[in-house]
mmCIF file of C-alpha atoms and ligand atoms in Angstrom:
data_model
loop_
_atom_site.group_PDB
_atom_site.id
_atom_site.type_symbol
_atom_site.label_atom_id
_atom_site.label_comp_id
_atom_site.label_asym_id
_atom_site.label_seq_id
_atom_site.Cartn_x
_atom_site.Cartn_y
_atom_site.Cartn_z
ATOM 1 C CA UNK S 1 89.651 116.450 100.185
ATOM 2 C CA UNK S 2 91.864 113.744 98.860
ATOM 3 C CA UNK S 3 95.346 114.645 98.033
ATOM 4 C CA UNK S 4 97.658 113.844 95.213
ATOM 5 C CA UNK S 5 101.237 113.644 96.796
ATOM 6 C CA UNK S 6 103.240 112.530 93.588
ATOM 7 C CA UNK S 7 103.401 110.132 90.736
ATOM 8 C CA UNK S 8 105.682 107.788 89.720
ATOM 9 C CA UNK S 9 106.139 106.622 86.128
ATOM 10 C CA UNK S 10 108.187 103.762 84.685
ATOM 11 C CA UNK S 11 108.732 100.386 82.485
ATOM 12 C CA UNK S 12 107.369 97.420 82.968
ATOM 13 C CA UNK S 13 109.423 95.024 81.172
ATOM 14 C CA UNK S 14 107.839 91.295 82.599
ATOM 15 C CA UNK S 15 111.439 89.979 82.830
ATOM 16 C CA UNK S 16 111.750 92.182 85.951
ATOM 17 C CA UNK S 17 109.512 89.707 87.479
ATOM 18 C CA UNK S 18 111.964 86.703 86.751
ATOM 19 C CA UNK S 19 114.751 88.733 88.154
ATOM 20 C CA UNK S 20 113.032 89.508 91.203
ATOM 21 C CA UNK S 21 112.125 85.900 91.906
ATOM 22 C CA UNK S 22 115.536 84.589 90.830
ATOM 23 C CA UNK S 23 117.156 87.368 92.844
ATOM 24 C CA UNK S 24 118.955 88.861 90.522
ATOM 25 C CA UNK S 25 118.729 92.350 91.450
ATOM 26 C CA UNK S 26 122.773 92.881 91.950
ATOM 27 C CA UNK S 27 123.619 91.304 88.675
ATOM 28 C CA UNK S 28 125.427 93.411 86.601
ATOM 29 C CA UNK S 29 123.167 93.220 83.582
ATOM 30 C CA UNK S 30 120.437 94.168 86.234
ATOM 31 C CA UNK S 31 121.616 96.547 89.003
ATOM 32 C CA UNK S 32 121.601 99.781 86.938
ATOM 33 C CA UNK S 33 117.591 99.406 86.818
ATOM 34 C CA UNK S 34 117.193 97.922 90.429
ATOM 35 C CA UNK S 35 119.155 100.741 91.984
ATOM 36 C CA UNK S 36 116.830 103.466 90.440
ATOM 37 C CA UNK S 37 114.136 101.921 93.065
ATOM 38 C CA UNK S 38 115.414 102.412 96.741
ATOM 39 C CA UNK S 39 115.069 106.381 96.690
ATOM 40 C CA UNK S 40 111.409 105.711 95.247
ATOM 41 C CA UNK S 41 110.879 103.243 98.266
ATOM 42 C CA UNK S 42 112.255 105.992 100.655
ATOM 43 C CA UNK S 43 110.235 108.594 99.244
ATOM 44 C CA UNK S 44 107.337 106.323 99.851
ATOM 45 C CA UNK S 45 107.752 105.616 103.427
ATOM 46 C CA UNK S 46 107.801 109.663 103.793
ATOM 47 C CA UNK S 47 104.666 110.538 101.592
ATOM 48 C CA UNK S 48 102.653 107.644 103.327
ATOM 49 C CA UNK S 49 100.201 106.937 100.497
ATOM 50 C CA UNK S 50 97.161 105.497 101.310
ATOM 51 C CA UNK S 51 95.475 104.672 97.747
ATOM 52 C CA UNK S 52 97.720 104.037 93.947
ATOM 53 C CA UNK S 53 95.818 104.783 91.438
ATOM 54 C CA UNK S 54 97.653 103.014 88.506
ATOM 55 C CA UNK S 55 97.621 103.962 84.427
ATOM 56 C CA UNK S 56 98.891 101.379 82.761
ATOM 57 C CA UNK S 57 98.074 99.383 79.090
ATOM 58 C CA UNK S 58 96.187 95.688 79.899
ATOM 59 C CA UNK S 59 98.336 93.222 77.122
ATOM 60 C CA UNK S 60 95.557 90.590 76.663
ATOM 61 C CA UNK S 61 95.052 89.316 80.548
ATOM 62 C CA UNK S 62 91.890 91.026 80.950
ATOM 63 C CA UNK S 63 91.315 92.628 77.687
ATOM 64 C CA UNK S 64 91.851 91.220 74.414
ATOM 65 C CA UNK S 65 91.842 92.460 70.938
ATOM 66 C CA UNK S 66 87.929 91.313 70.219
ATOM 67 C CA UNK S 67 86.999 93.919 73.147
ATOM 68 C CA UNK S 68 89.074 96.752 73.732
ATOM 69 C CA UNK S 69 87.995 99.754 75.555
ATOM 70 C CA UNK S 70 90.000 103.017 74.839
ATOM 71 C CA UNK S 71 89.754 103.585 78.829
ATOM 72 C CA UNK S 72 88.360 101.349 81.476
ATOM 73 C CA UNK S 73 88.620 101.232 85.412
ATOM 74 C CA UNK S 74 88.629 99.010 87.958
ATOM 75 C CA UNK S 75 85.403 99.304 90.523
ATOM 76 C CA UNK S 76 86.229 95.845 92.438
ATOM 77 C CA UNK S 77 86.814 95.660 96.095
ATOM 78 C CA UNK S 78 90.461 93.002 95.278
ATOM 79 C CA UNK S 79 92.122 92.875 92.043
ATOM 80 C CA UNK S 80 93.938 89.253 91.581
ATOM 81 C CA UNK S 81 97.437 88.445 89.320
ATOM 82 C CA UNK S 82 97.225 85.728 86.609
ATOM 83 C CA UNK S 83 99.585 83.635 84.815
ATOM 84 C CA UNK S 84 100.067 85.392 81.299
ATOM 85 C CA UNK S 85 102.831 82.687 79.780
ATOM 86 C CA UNK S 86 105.759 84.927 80.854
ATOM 87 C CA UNK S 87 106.828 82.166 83.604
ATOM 88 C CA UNK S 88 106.929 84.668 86.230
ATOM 89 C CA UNK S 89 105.444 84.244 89.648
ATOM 90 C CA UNK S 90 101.974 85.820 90.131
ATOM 91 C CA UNK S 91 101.768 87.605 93.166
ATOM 92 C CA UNK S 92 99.468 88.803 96.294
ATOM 93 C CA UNK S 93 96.212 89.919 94.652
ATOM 94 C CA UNK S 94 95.997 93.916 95.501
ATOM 95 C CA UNK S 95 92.887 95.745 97.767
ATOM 96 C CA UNK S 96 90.650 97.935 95.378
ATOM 97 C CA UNK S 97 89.135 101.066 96.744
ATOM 98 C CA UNK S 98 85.576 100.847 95.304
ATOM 99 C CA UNK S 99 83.949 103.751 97.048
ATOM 100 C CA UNK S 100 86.805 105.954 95.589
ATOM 101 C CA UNK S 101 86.521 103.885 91.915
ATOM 102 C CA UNK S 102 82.828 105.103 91.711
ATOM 103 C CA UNK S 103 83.679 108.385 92.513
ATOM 104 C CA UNK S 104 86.235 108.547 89.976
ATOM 105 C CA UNK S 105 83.826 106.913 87.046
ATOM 106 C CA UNK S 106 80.946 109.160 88.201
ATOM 107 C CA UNK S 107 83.320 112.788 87.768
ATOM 108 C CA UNK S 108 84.588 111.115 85.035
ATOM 109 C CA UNK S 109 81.588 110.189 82.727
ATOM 110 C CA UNK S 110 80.374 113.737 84.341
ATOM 111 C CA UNK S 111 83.529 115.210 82.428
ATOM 112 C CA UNK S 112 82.525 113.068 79.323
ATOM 113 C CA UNK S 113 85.559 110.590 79.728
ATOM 114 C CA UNK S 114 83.201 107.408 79.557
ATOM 115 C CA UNK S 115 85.378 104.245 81.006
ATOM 116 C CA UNK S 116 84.644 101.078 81.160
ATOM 117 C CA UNK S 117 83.554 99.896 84.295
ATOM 118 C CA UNK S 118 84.939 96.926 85.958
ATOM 119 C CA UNK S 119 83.707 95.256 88.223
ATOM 120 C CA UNK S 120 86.165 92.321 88.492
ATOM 121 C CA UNK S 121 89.490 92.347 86.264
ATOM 122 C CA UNK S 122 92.702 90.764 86.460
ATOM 123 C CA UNK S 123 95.650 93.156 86.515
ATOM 124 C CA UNK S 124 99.066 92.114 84.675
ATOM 125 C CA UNK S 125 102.811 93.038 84.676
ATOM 126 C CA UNK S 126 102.123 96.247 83.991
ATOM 127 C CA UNK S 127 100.338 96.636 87.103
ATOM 128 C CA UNK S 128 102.146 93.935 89.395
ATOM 129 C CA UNK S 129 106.042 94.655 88.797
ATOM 130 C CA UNK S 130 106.001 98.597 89.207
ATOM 131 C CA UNK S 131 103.804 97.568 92.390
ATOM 132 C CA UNK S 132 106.610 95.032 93.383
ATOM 133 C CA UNK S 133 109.161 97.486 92.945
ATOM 134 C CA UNK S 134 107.557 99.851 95.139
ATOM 135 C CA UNK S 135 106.665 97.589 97.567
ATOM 136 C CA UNK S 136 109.779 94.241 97.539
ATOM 137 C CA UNK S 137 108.179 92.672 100.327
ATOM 138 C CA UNK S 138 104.555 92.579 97.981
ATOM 139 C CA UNK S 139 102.441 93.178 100.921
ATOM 140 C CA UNK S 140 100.990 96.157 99.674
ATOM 141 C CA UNK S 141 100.051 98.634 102.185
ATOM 142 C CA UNK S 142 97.639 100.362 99.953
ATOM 143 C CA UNK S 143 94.339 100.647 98.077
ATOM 144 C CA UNK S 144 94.421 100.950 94.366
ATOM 145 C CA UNK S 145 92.318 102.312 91.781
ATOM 146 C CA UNK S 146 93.484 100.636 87.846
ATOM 147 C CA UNK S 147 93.138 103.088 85.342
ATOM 148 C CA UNK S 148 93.554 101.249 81.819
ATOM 149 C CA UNK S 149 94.328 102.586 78.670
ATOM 150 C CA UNK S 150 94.561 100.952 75.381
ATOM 151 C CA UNK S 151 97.554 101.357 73.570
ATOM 152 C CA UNK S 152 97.427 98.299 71.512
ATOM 153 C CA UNK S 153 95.266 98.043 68.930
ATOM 154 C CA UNK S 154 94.886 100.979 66.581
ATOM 155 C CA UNK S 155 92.606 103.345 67.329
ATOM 156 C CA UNK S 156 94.811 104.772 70.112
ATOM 157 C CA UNK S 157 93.641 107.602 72.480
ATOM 158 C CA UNK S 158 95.849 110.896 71.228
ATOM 159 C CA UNK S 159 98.476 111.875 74.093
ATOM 160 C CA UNK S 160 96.214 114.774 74.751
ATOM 161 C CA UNK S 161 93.290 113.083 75.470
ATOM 162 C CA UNK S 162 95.636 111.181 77.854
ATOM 163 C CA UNK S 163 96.813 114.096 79.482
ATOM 164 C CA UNK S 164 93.422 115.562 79.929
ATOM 165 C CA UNK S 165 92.146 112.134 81.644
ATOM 166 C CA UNK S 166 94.790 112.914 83.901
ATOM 167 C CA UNK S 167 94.030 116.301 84.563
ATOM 168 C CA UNK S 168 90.336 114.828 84.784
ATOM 169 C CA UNK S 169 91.318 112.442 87.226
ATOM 170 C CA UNK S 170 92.951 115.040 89.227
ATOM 171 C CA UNK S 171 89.784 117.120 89.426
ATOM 172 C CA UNK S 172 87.874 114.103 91.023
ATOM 173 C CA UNK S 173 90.172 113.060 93.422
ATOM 174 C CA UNK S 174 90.324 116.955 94.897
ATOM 175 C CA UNK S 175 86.726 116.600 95.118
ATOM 176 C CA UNK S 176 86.126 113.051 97.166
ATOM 177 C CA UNK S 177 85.082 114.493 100.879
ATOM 178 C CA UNK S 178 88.178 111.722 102.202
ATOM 179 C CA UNK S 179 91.669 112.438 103.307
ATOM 180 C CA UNK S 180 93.673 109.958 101.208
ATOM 181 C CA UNK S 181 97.065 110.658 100.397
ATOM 182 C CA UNK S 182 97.003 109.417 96.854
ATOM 183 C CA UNK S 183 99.990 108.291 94.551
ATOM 184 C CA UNK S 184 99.374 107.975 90.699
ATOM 185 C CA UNK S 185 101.783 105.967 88.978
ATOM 186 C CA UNK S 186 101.818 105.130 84.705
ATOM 187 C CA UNK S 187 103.330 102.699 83.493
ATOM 188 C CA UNK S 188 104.995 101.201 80.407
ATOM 189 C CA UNK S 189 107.555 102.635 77.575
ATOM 190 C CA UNK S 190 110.310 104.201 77.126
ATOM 191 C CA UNK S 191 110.902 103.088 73.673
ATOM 192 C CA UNK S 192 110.913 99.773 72.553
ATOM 193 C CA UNK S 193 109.600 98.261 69.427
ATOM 194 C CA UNK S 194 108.849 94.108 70.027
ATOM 195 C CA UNK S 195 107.294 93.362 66.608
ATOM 196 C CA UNK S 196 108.267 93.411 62.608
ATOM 197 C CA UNK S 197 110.716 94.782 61.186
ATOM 198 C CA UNK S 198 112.203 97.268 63.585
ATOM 199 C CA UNK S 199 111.848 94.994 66.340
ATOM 200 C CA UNK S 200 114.619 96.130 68.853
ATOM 201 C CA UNK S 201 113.737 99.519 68.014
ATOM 202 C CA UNK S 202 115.368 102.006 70.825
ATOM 203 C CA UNK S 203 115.172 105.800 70.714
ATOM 204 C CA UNK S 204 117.653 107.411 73.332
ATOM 205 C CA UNK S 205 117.229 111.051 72.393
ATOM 206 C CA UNK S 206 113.505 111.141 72.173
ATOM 207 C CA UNK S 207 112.971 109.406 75.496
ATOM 208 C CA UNK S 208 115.544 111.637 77.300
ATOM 209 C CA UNK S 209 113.569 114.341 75.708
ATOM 210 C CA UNK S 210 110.170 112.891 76.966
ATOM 211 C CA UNK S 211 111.539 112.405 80.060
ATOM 212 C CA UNK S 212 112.723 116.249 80.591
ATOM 213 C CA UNK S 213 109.402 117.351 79.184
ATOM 214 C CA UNK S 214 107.755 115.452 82.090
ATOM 215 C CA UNK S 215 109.068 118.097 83.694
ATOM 216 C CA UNK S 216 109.736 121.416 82.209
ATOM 217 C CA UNK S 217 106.601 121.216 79.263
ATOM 218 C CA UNK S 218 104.021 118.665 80.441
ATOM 219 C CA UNK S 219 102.210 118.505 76.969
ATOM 220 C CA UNK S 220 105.168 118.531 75.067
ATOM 221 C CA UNK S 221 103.985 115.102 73.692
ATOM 222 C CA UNK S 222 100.614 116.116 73.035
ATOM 223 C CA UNK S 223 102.045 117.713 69.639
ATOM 224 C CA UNK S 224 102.724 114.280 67.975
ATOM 225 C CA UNK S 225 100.443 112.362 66.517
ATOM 226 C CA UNK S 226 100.163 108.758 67.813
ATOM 227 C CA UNK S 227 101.543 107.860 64.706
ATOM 228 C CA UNK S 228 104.437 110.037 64.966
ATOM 229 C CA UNK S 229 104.659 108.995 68.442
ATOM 230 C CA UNK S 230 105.320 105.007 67.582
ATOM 231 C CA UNK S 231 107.468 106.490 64.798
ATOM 232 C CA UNK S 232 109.508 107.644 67.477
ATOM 233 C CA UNK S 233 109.323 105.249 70.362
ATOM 234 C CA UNK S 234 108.487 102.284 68.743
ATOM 235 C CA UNK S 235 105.098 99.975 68.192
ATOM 236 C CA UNK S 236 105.192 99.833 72.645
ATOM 237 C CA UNK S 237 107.031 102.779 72.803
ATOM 238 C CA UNK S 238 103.964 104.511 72.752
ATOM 239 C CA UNK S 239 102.760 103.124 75.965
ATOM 240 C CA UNK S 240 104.262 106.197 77.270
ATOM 241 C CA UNK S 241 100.855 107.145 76.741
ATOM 242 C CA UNK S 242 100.587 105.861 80.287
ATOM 243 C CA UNK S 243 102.933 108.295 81.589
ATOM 244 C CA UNK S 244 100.711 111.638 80.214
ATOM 245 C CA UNK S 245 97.793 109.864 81.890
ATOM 246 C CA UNK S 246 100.199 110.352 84.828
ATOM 247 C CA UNK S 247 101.126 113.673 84.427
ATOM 248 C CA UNK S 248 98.269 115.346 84.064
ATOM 249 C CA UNK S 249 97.040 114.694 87.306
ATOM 250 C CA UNK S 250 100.073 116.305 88.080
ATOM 251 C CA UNK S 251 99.805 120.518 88.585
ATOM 252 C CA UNK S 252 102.330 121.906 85.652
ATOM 253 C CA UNK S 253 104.477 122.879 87.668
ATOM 254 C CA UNK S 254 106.234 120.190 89.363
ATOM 255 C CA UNK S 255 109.646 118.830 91.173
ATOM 256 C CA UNK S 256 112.010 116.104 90.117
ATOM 257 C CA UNK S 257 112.185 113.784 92.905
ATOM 258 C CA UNK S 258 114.403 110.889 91.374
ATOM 259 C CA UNK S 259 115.011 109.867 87.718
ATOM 260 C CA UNK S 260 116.857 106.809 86.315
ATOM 261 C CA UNK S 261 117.183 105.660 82.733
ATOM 262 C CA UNK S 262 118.651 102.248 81.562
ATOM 263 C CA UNK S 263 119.020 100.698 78.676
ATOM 264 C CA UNK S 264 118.265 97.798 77.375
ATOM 265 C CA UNK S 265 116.353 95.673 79.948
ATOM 266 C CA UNK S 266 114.539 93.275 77.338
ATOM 267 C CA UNK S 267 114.017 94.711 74.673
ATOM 268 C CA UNK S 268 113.232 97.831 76.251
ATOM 269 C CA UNK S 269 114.666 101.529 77.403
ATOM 270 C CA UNK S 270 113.444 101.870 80.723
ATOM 271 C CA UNK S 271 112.586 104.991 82.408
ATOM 272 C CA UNK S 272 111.615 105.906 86.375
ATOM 273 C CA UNK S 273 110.430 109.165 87.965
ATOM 274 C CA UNK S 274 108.997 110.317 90.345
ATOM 275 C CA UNK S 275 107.734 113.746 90.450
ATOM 276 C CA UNK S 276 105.986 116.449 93.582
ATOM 277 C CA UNK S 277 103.869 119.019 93.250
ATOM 278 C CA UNK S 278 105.945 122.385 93.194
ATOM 279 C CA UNK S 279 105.338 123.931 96.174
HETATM 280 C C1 LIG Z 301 108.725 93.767 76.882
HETATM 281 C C2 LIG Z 301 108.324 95.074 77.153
HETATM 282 C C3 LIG Z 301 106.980 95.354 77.462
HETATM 283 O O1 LIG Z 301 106.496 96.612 77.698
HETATM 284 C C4 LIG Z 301 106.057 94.328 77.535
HETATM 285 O O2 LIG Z 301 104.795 94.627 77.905
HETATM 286 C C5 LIG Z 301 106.453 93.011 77.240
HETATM 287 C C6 LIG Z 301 107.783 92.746 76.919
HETATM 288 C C7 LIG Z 301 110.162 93.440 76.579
HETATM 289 O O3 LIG Z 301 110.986 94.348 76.356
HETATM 290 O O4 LIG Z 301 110.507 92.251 76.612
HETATM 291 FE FE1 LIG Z 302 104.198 96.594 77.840
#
């Protein structure tokens, strides 16, 4: 039986990515969010993952707005890095896991979660920098499974039905006969708001509150409406959907690893944790 070890959630702002490759990572305006990484890398090396399986929102590299699945996941054997006009370097394209991916879409459809099913897609900074951060020297030493979630274009999946993917996602990976050591990660969030009128939109309190209820009430969230939930974290804010995607593969009761929150990066509160099973 495959294992879930942890998951990590956090931004993915694609200026990272022209920090990293300008080396910026012990600039002032930039250390606060580079130094929430190195006790995610050391928990890493100790949990030995051997497969990410990675929620995050597609922003018009594979997807765009003419055909936009609620939920779709990668089945290909090598997922590959584009340019998406953000002048950041793309990087090392990233081993799939398709025997697993099958698995997953097969206990998923089972569980009436029907995905899309991809067969080849491009993954984007919201897949590539959290991977980089993990991994500096971007030779990634795992499989991966993307898991992607629209949080785009209106209709958006409810943060329950997020959370119960998760928990759906969970269920399947217990059941596949390997021994994988698996890490789920979400990404996007915390609040930010990059369009109309309350562009630069930033919500402190409610994404310190999200964070702790990561922890201590894992559907917290799922009591907003998605339009109570861009209300409060803004029109990308909400990609935090990503995160309850996360967390719900999680058991409810979990540990705090490591947390970090910094403000602004971009446009953008960013948020990192990385939580364990309770044991
Ligand atoms: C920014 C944040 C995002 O989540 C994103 O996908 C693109 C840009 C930003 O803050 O610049
Ligand atoms: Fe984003």
């Amino acid at each position: 039986m495959a294992k879930i070890v942890g998951s990590i959630t956090t931004s993915h702002v694609p200026a990272i990515g022209g920090a990293i490759a300008k080396g910026m990572q012990n600039d002032p305006y930039w250390k606060p969010f580079f130094d929430g990484f190195p006790p995610v890398r050391d928990w890493l090396a100790r949990v030995k993952p051997d497969v990410v399986v990675l929620a995050y929102n597609d922003h018009g590299l594979n997807f765009f707005l003419d055909k936009m699945p609620t939920f779709a996941i990668g089945a290909a054997s090598e997922y590959r890095n584009a340019d998406e006009g953000w002048g950041i370097p793309t990087v090392a394209p990233f081993r799939g896991d398709p025997e697993l991916s099958w698995h997953l879409i097969e206990q998923l459809v089972a569980e009436e979660f029907d995905l899309t099913t991809c067969q080849e897609m491009v993954v984007d900074h919201a897949f590539t920098l959290p991977m980089a951060l993990c991994w500096p020297d971007q030779k990634w030493p795992v499989r991966t499974v993307p898991v992607v979630v629209n949080t785009v274009q209106a209709p958006l999946p409810s943060a329950a039905r997020c959370y119960k993917l998760g928990q759906a996602i969970a269920r399947a990976i217990a059941s596949w006969p390997g021994d994988e050591r698996v890490v789920v990660m979400g990404t996007g969030g915390l609040s930010h708001q990059l369009d109309g009128t309350r562009a630069g939109f930033i919500n402190k309190d409610f994404d310190l509150k999200f964070m702790n209820s990561m922890i201590e009430d894992p559907d917290w969230a799922t009591k907003y409406s998605i339009t109570e939930l861009v209300e409060l974290s803004g029109t990308q804010g909400v990609e935090l959907l990503n995160w309850m995607v996360a967390r719900g593969t999680m058991p409810e009761r979990v540990r705090k690893q490591h947390a970090n929150y910094h403000l602004p990066i971009s446009n953008t509160a960013t948020g990192l944790m990385v939580l364990e099973p309770a044991a």
